[in-house]
Amino acid sequence: MSELTDLYQEVVLDHGKRPRNFGPLEGATHRAEGLNPLCGDRITVFAKLEDGALREARFEGSGCAISKASASVMTGAVKGKTPAEIDALFDRFHRLVTEGPAPGDEEALGKLAVFSGVHDYPTRVKCASLAWHALRAALAGQGVPVSTE
Ligand code: ZN
């Protein structure tokens, strides 16, 4: 367990400091802003949907290391997936951060599985989920900002 916790801290520090897929996305078909007032996280997610699958996702904004790391890993993990697959992935991810790891998580979630570390810090669940809420709102075509509150 401590190994996973170390990996979690490593990923959060690395992706929080040097987020991947950071910046505007040219030719984005969908976008939505996510706000987490409790922590002050504010993230805009851009998505390019083509032939029913997500070709690319990027994000910008500011927030704590966990919210940025989660957005950074998420934008890589959802590439090539359909909105239905992204919903299923989020369900599993959300269960992981709220209830803790379950069998099969590592195969299903890949790098996202390190966020099981969030499970020990309930106040961080919203930070870790923010980019997901924004992405799903973007894909659902809701133009209004989403808030975790
Ligand atoms: Zn946060």
PDB file of N, CA and C in Angstrom, residues 17-87:
ATOM      1  N   LYS A  17       3.230  19.742 -11.412  1.00  0.00           N
ATOM      2  CA  LYS A  17       4.257  20.720 -11.772  1.00  0.00           C
ATOM      3  C   LYS A  17       4.377  20.884 -13.283  1.00  0.00           C
ATOM      4  N   ARG A  18       4.314  19.733 -13.971  1.00  0.00           N
ATOM      5  CA  ARG A  18       4.467  19.768 -15.428  1.00  0.00           C
ATOM      6  C   ARG A  18       3.283  19.065 -16.076  1.00  0.00           C
ATOM      7  N   PRO A  19       2.125  19.719 -16.061  1.00  0.00           N
ATOM      8  CA  PRO A  19       0.921  19.058 -16.592  1.00  0.00           C
ATOM      9  C   PRO A  19       1.050  18.754 -18.092  1.00  0.00           C
ATOM     10  N   ARG A  20       0.581  17.572 -18.482  1.00  0.00           N
ATOM     11  CA  ARG A  20       0.553  17.187 -19.899  1.00  0.00           C
ATOM     12  C   ARG A  20      -0.750  17.711 -20.508  1.00  0.00           C
ATOM     13  N   ASN A  21      -0.746  17.856 -21.839  1.00  0.00           N
ATOM     14  CA  ASN A  21      -1.960  18.287 -22.550  1.00  0.00           C
ATOM     15  C   ASN A  21      -2.493  19.604 -21.994  1.00  0.00           C
ATOM     16  N   PHE A  22      -1.581  20.492 -21.619  1.00  0.00           N
ATOM     17  CA  PHE A  22      -1.967  21.763 -21.010  1.00  0.00           C
ATOM     18  C   PHE A  22      -1.956  22.868 -22.046  1.00  0.00           C
ATOM     19  N   GLY A  23      -3.063  23.626 -22.111  1.00  0.00           N
ATOM     20  CA  GLY A  23      -3.159  24.727 -23.060  1.00  0.00           C
ATOM     21  C   GLY A  23      -4.361  24.542 -23.947  1.00  0.00           C
ATOM     22  N   PRO A  24      -4.699  25.587 -24.723  1.00  0.00           N
ATOM     23  CA  PRO A  24      -5.893  25.512 -25.564  1.00  0.00           C
ATOM     24  C   PRO A  24      -5.761  24.445 -26.649  1.00  0.00           C
ATOM     25  N   LEU A  25      -6.890  23.974 -27.136  1.00  0.00           N
ATOM     26  CA  LEU A  25      -6.910  22.944 -28.173  1.00  0.00           C
ATOM     27  C   LEU A  25      -7.498  23.522 -29.448  1.00  0.00           C
ATOM     28  N   GLU A  26      -6.687  23.543 -30.471  1.00  0.00           N
ATOM     29  CA  GLU A  26      -7.147  24.070 -31.748  1.00  0.00           C
ATOM     30  C   GLU A  26      -8.168  23.108 -32.352  1.00  0.00           C
ATOM     31  N   GLY A  27      -9.263  23.660 -32.844  1.00  0.00           N
ATOM     32  CA  GLY A  27     -10.279  22.819 -33.475  1.00  0.00           C
ATOM     33  C   GLY A  27     -11.130  22.046 -32.483  1.00  0.00           C
ATOM     34  N   ALA A  28     -11.134  22.493 -31.225  1.00  0.00           N
ATOM     35  CA  ALA A  28     -11.950  21.818 -30.217  1.00  0.00           C
ATOM     36  C   ALA A  28     -13.429  21.888 -30.601  1.00  0.00           C
ATOM     37  N   THR A  29     -14.139  20.781 -30.433  1.00  0.00           N
ATOM     38  CA  THR A  29     -15.567  20.750 -30.723  1.00  0.00           C
ATOM     39  C   THR A  29     -16.391  20.955 -29.461  1.00  0.00           C
ATOM     40  N   HIS A  30     -15.791  20.703 -28.310  1.00  0.00           N
ATOM     41  CA  HIS A  30     -16.504  20.834 -27.044  1.00  0.00           C
ATOM     42  C   HIS A  30     -15.577  21.472 -26.010  1.00  0.00           C
ATOM     43  N   ARG A  31     -16.188  22.221 -25.094  1.00  0.00           N
ATOM     44  CA  ARG A  31     -15.405  22.763 -23.988  1.00  0.00           C
ATOM     45  C   ARG A  31     -16.326  23.027 -22.809  1.00  0.00           C
ATOM     46  N   ALA A  32     -15.792  22.964 -21.626  1.00  0.00           N
ATOM     47  CA  ALA A  32     -16.556  23.324 -20.434  1.00  0.00           C
ATOM     48  C   ALA A  32     -15.592  23.705 -19.327  1.00  0.00           C
ATOM     49  N   GLU A  33     -16.068  24.564 -18.458  1.00  0.00           N
ATOM     50  CA  GLU A  33     -15.262  25.015 -17.341  1.00  0.00           C
ATOM     51  C   GLU A  33     -15.758  24.331 -16.066  1.00  0.00           C
ATOM     52  N   GLY A  34     -14.816  23.926 -15.232  1.00  0.00           N
ATOM     53  CA  GLY A  34     -15.175  23.322 -13.946  1.00  0.00           C
ATOM     54  C   GLY A  34     -14.630  24.160 -12.802  1.00  0.00           C
ATOM     55  N   LEU A  35     -15.448  24.319 -11.785  1.00  0.00           N
ATOM     56  CA  LEU A  35     -15.036  25.105 -10.617  1.00  0.00           C
ATOM     57  C   LEU A  35     -15.172  24.267  -9.352  1.00  0.00           C
ATOM     58  N   ASN A  36     -14.172  24.352  -8.513  1.00  0.00           N
ATOM     59  CA  ASN A  36     -14.251  23.723  -7.200  1.00  0.00           C
ATOM     60  C   ASN A  36     -13.995  24.802  -6.157  1.00  0.00           C
ATOM     61  N   PRO A  37     -15.072  25.497  -5.753  1.00  0.00           N
ATOM     62  CA  PRO A  37     -14.917  26.668  -4.867  1.00  0.00           C
ATOM     63  C   PRO A  37     -14.251  26.326  -3.536  1.00  0.00           C
ATOM     64  N   LEU A  38     -14.414  25.096  -3.069  1.00  0.00           N
ATOM     65  CA  LEU A  38     -13.846  24.710  -1.779  1.00  0.00           C
ATOM     66  C   LEU A  38     -12.335  24.847  -1.764  1.00  0.00           C
ATOM     67  N   CYS A  39     -11.717  24.581  -2.923  1.00  0.00           N
ATOM     68  CA  CYS A  39     -10.261  24.577  -2.997  1.00  0.00           C
ATOM     69  C   CYS A  39      -9.751  25.734  -3.848  1.00  0.00           C
ATOM     70  N   GLY A  40     -10.637  26.299  -4.683  1.00  0.00           N
ATOM     71  CA  GLY A  40     -10.218  27.363  -5.581  1.00  0.00           C
ATOM     72  C   GLY A  40      -9.712  26.854  -6.914  1.00  0.00           C
ATOM     73  N   ASP A  41     -10.034  25.594  -7.232  1.00  0.00           N
ATOM     74  CA  ASP A  41      -9.607  25.030  -8.517  1.00  0.00           C
ATOM     75  C   ASP A  41     -10.548  25.503  -9.621  1.00  0.00           C
ATOM     76  N   ARG A  42      -9.960  25.847 -10.751  1.00  0.00           N
ATOM     77  CA  ARG A  42     -10.730  26.322 -11.899  1.00  0.00           C
ATOM     78  C   ARG A  42     -10.073  25.749 -13.147  1.00  0.00           C
ATOM     79  N   ILE A  43     -10.779  24.856 -13.822  1.00  0.00           N
ATOM     80  CA  ILE A  43     -10.180  24.156 -14.955  1.00  0.00           C
ATOM     81  C   ILE A  43     -11.130  24.173 -16.145  1.00  0.00           C
ATOM     82  N   THR A  44     -10.604  24.530 -17.314  1.00  0.00           N
ATOM     83  CA  THR A  44     -11.382  24.450 -18.538  1.00  0.00           C
ATOM     84  C   THR A  44     -10.864  23.276 -19.355  1.00  0.00           C
ATOM     85  N   VAL A  45     -11.784  22.399 -19.756  1.00  0.00           N
ATOM     86  CA  VAL A  45     -11.404  21.225 -20.539  1.00  0.00           C
ATOM     87  C   VAL A  45     -11.879  21.411 -21.980  1.00  0.00           C
ATOM     88  N   PHE A  46     -10.991  21.139 -22.920  1.00  0.00           N
ATOM     89  CA  PHE A  46     -11.309  21.200 -24.344  1.00  0.00           C
ATOM     90  C   PHE A  46     -11.278  19.787 -24.909  1.00  0.00           C
ATOM     91  N   ALA A  47     -12.222  19.490 -25.801  1.00  0.00           N
ATOM     92  CA  ALA A  47     -12.273  18.151 -26.387  1.00  0.00           C
ATOM     93  C   ALA A  47     -12.548  18.250 -27.877  1.00  0.00           C
ATOM     94  N   LYS A  48     -11.920  17.344 -28.612  1.00  0.00           N
ATOM     95  CA  LYS A  48     -12.190  17.243 -30.044  1.00  0.00           C
ATOM     96  C   LYS A  48     -12.794  15.877 -30.308  1.00  0.00           C
ATOM     97  N   LEU A  49     -14.083  15.888 -30.644  1.00  0.00           N
ATOM     98  CA  LEU A  49     -14.808  14.650 -30.897  1.00  0.00           C
ATOM     99  C   LEU A  49     -14.909  14.459 -32.405  1.00  0.00           C
ATOM    100  N   GLU A  50     -14.526  13.268 -32.870  1.00  0.00           N
ATOM    101  CA  GLU A  50     -14.527  12.992 -34.304  1.00  0.00           C
ATOM    102  C   GLU A  50     -14.968  11.554 -34.519  1.00  0.00           C
ATOM    103  N   ASP A  51     -15.949  11.353 -35.390  1.00  0.00           N
ATOM    104  CA  ASP A  51     -16.454  10.003 -35.654  1.00  0.00           C
ATOM    105  C   ASP A  51     -16.840   9.276 -34.363  1.00  0.00           C
ATOM    106  N   GLY A  52     -17.424  10.003 -33.432  1.00  0.00           N
ATOM    107  CA  GLY A  52     -17.935   9.378 -32.219  1.00  0.00           C
ATOM    108  C   GLY A  52     -16.903   9.057 -31.159  1.00  0.00           C
ATOM    109  N   ALA A  53     -15.647   9.427 -31.409  1.00  0.00           N
ATOM    110  CA  ALA A  53     -14.616   9.154 -30.402  1.00  0.00           C
ATOM    111  C   ALA A  53     -13.836  10.431 -30.100  1.00  0.00           C
ATOM    112  N   LEU A  54     -13.257  10.463 -28.928  1.00  0.00           N
ATOM    113  CA  LEU A  54     -12.486  11.624 -28.510  1.00  0.00           C
ATOM    114  C   LEU A  54     -11.085  11.543 -29.115  1.00  0.00           C
ATOM    115  N   ARG A  55     -10.783  12.445 -30.041  1.00  0.00           N
ATOM    116  CA  ARG A  55      -9.465  12.436 -30.680  1.00  0.00           C
ATOM    117  C   ARG A  55      -8.426  13.066 -29.776  1.00  0.00           C
ATOM    118  N   GLU A  56      -8.812  14.143 -29.104  1.00  0.00           N
ATOM    119  CA  GLU A  56      -7.847  14.840 -28.273  1.00  0.00           C
ATOM    120  C   GLU A  56      -8.560  15.598 -27.166  1.00  0.00           C
ATOM    121  N   ALA A  57      -7.904  15.680 -26.022  1.00  0.00           N
ATOM    122  CA  ALA A  57      -8.429  16.484 -24.924  1.00  0.00           C
ATOM    123  C   ALA A  57      -7.276  17.269 -24.322  1.00  0.00           C
ATOM    124  N   ARG A  58      -7.537  18.532 -23.999  1.00  0.00           N
ATOM    125  CA  ARG A  58      -6.537  19.376 -23.356  1.00  0.00           C
ATOM    126  C   ARG A  58      -7.233  20.198 -22.285  1.00  0.00           C
ATOM    127  N   PHE A  59      -6.447  20.830 -21.444  1.00  0.00           N
ATOM    128  CA  PHE A  59      -7.073  21.639 -20.406  1.00  0.00           C
ATOM    129  C   PHE A  59      -6.194  22.830 -20.077  1.00  0.00           C
ATOM    130  N   GLU A  60      -6.822  23.855 -19.486  1.00  0.00           N
ATOM    131  CA  GLU A  60      -6.049  24.953 -18.922  1.00  0.00           C
ATOM    132  C   GLU A  60      -6.756  25.446 -17.674  1.00  0.00           C
ATOM    133  N   GLY A  61      -6.067  26.277 -16.929  1.00  0.00           N
ATOM    134  CA  GLY A  61      -6.644  26.782 -15.702  1.00  0.00           C
ATOM    135  C   GLY A  61      -5.642  26.730 -14.575  1.00  0.00           C
ATOM    136  N   SER A  62      -6.139  26.935 -13.377  1.00  0.00           N
ATOM    137  CA  SER A  62      -5.249  26.918 -12.224  1.00  0.00           C
ATOM    138  C   SER A  62      -5.929  26.203 -11.070  1.00  0.00           C
ATOM    139  N   GLY A  63      -5.120  25.671 -10.205  1.00  0.00           N
ATOM    140  CA  GLY A  63      -5.679  24.950  -9.071  1.00  0.00           C
ATOM    141  C   GLY A  63      -4.589  24.236  -8.319  1.00  0.00           C
ATOM    142  N   CYS A  64      -4.985  23.392  -7.397  1.00  0.00           N
ATOM    143  CA  CYS A  64      -4.011  22.671  -6.585  1.00  0.00           C
ATOM    144  C   CYS A  64      -3.349  21.567  -7.423  1.00  0.00           C
ATOM    145  N   ALA A  65      -2.299  20.992  -6.881  1.00  0.00           N
ATOM    146  CA  ALA A  65      -1.545  19.970  -7.611  1.00  0.00           C
ATOM    147  C   ALA A  65      -2.425  18.771  -7.960  1.00  0.00           C
ATOM    148  N   ILE A  66      -3.343  18.396  -7.070  1.00  0.00           N
ATOM    149  CA  ILE A  66      -4.181  17.221  -7.344  1.00  0.00           C
ATOM    150  C   ILE A  66      -5.131  17.477  -8.507  1.00  0.00           C
ATOM    151  N   SER A  67      -5.744  18.660  -8.540  1.00  0.00           N
ATOM    152  CA  SER A  67      -6.681  18.949  -9.629  1.00  0.00           C
ATOM    153  C   SER A  67      -5.942  19.000 -10.963  1.00  0.00           C
ATOM    154  N   LYS A  68      -4.737  19.553 -10.967  1.00  0.00           N
ATOM    155  CA  LYS A  68      -3.979  19.631 -12.220  1.00  0.00           C
ATOM    156  C   LYS A  68      -3.461  18.258 -12.635  1.00  0.00           C
ATOM    157  N   ALA A  69      -2.969  17.488 -11.650  1.00  0.00           N
ATOM    158  CA  ALA A  69      -2.461  16.154 -11.965  1.00  0.00           C
ATOM    159  C   ALA A  69      -3.584  15.270 -12.491  1.00  0.00           C
ATOM    160  N   SER A  70      -4.758  15.387 -11.892  1.00  0.00           N
ATOM    161  CA  SER A  70      -5.885  14.570 -12.326  1.00  0.00           C
ATOM    162  C   SER A  70      -6.287  14.934 -13.755  1.00  0.00           C
ATOM    163  N   ALA A  71      -6.343  16.237 -14.052  1.00  0.00           N
ATOM    164  CA  ALA A  71      -6.682  16.677 -15.403  1.00  0.00           C
ATOM    165  C   ALA A  71      -5.620  16.219 -16.397  1.00  0.00           C
ATOM    166  N   SER A  72      -4.369  16.284 -15.975  1.00  0.00           N
ATOM    167  CA  SER A  72      -3.251  15.901 -16.837  1.00  0.00           C
ATOM    168  C   SER A  72      -3.310  14.416 -17.194  1.00  0.00           C
ATOM    169  N   VAL A  73      -3.520  13.573 -16.185  1.00  0.00           N
ATOM    170  CA  VAL A  73      -3.575  12.124 -16.440  1.00  0.00           C
ATOM    171  C   VAL A  73      -4.861  11.774 -17.199  1.00  0.00           C
ATOM    172  N   MET A  74      -5.964  12.434 -16.828  1.00  0.00           N
ATOM    173  CA  MET A  74      -7.241  12.152 -17.484  1.00  0.00           C
ATOM    174  C   MET A  74      -7.208  12.451 -18.980  1.00  0.00           C
ATOM    175  N   THR A  75      -6.671  13.625 -19.353  1.00  0.00           N
ATOM    176  CA  THR A  75      -6.672  14.003 -20.759  1.00  0.00           C
ATOM    177  C   THR A  75      -5.868  13.011 -21.602  1.00  0.00           C
ATOM    178  N   GLY A  76      -4.894  12.345 -20.976  1.00  0.00           N
ATOM    179  CA  GLY A  76      -4.169  11.300 -21.690  1.00  0.00           C
ATOM    180  C   GLY A  76      -4.964  10.010 -21.742  1.00  0.00           C
ATOM    181  N   ALA A  77      -5.670   9.708 -20.651  1.00  0.00           N
ATOM    182  CA  ALA A  77      -6.355   8.411 -20.534  1.00  0.00           C
ATOM    183  C   ALA A  77      -7.599   8.301 -21.414  1.00  0.00           C
ATOM    184  N   VAL A  78      -8.230   9.422 -21.714  1.00  0.00           N
ATOM    185  CA  VAL A  78      -9.511   9.359 -22.424  1.00  0.00           C
ATOM    186  C   VAL A  78      -9.351   9.416 -23.944  1.00  0.00           C
ATOM    187  N   LYS A  79      -8.146   9.639 -24.407  1.00  0.00           N
ATOM    188  CA  LYS A  79      -7.905   9.757 -25.841  1.00  0.00           C
ATOM    189  C   LYS A  79      -8.353   8.490 -26.577  1.00  0.00           C
ATOM    190  N   GLY A  80      -9.133   8.656 -27.646  1.00  0.00           N
ATOM    191  CA  GLY A  80      -9.549   7.515 -28.452  1.00  0.00           C
ATOM    192  C   GLY A  80     -10.809   6.837 -27.942  1.00  0.00           C
ATOM    193  N   LYS A  81     -11.315   7.268 -26.793  1.00  0.00           N
ATOM    194  CA  LYS A  81     -12.486   6.607 -26.230  1.00  0.00           C
ATOM    195  C   LYS A  81     -13.782   7.307 -26.665  1.00  0.00           C
ATOM    196  N   THR A  82     -14.881   6.550 -26.615  1.00  0.00           N
ATOM    197  CA  THR A  82     -16.194   7.123 -26.910  1.00  0.00           C
ATOM    198  C   THR A  82     -16.726   7.769 -25.631  1.00  0.00           C
ATOM    199  N   PRO A  83     -17.701   8.686 -25.752  1.00  0.00           N
ATOM    200  CA  PRO A  83     -18.289   9.285 -24.548  1.00  0.00           C
ATOM    201  C   PRO A  83     -18.832   8.230 -23.578  1.00  0.00           C
ATOM    202  N   ALA A  84     -19.394   7.143 -24.082  1.00  0.00           N
ATOM    203  CA  ALA A  84     -19.910   6.081 -23.195  1.00  0.00           C
ATOM    204  C   ALA A  84     -18.765   5.415 -22.434  1.00  0.00           C
ATOM    205  N   GLU A  85     -17.654   5.184 -23.120  1.00  0.00           N
ATOM    206  CA  GLU A  85     -16.488   4.589 -22.460  1.00  0.00           C
ATOM    207  C   GLU A  85     -15.915   5.544 -21.405  1.00  0.00           C
ATOM    208  N   ILE A  86     -15.964   6.834 -21.708  1.00  0.00           N
ATOM    209  CA  ILE A  86     -15.466   7.838 -20.760  1.00  0.00           C
ATOM    210  C   ILE A  86     -16.355   7.869 -19.523  1.00  0.00           C
ATOM    211  N   ASP A  87     -17.679   7.767 -19.719  1.00  0.00           N
ATOM    212  CA  ASP A  87     -18.600   7.705 -18.578  1.00  0.00           C
ATOM    213  C   ASP A  87     -18.284   6.502 -17.693  1.00  0.00           C
TER     214      ASP A  87
END
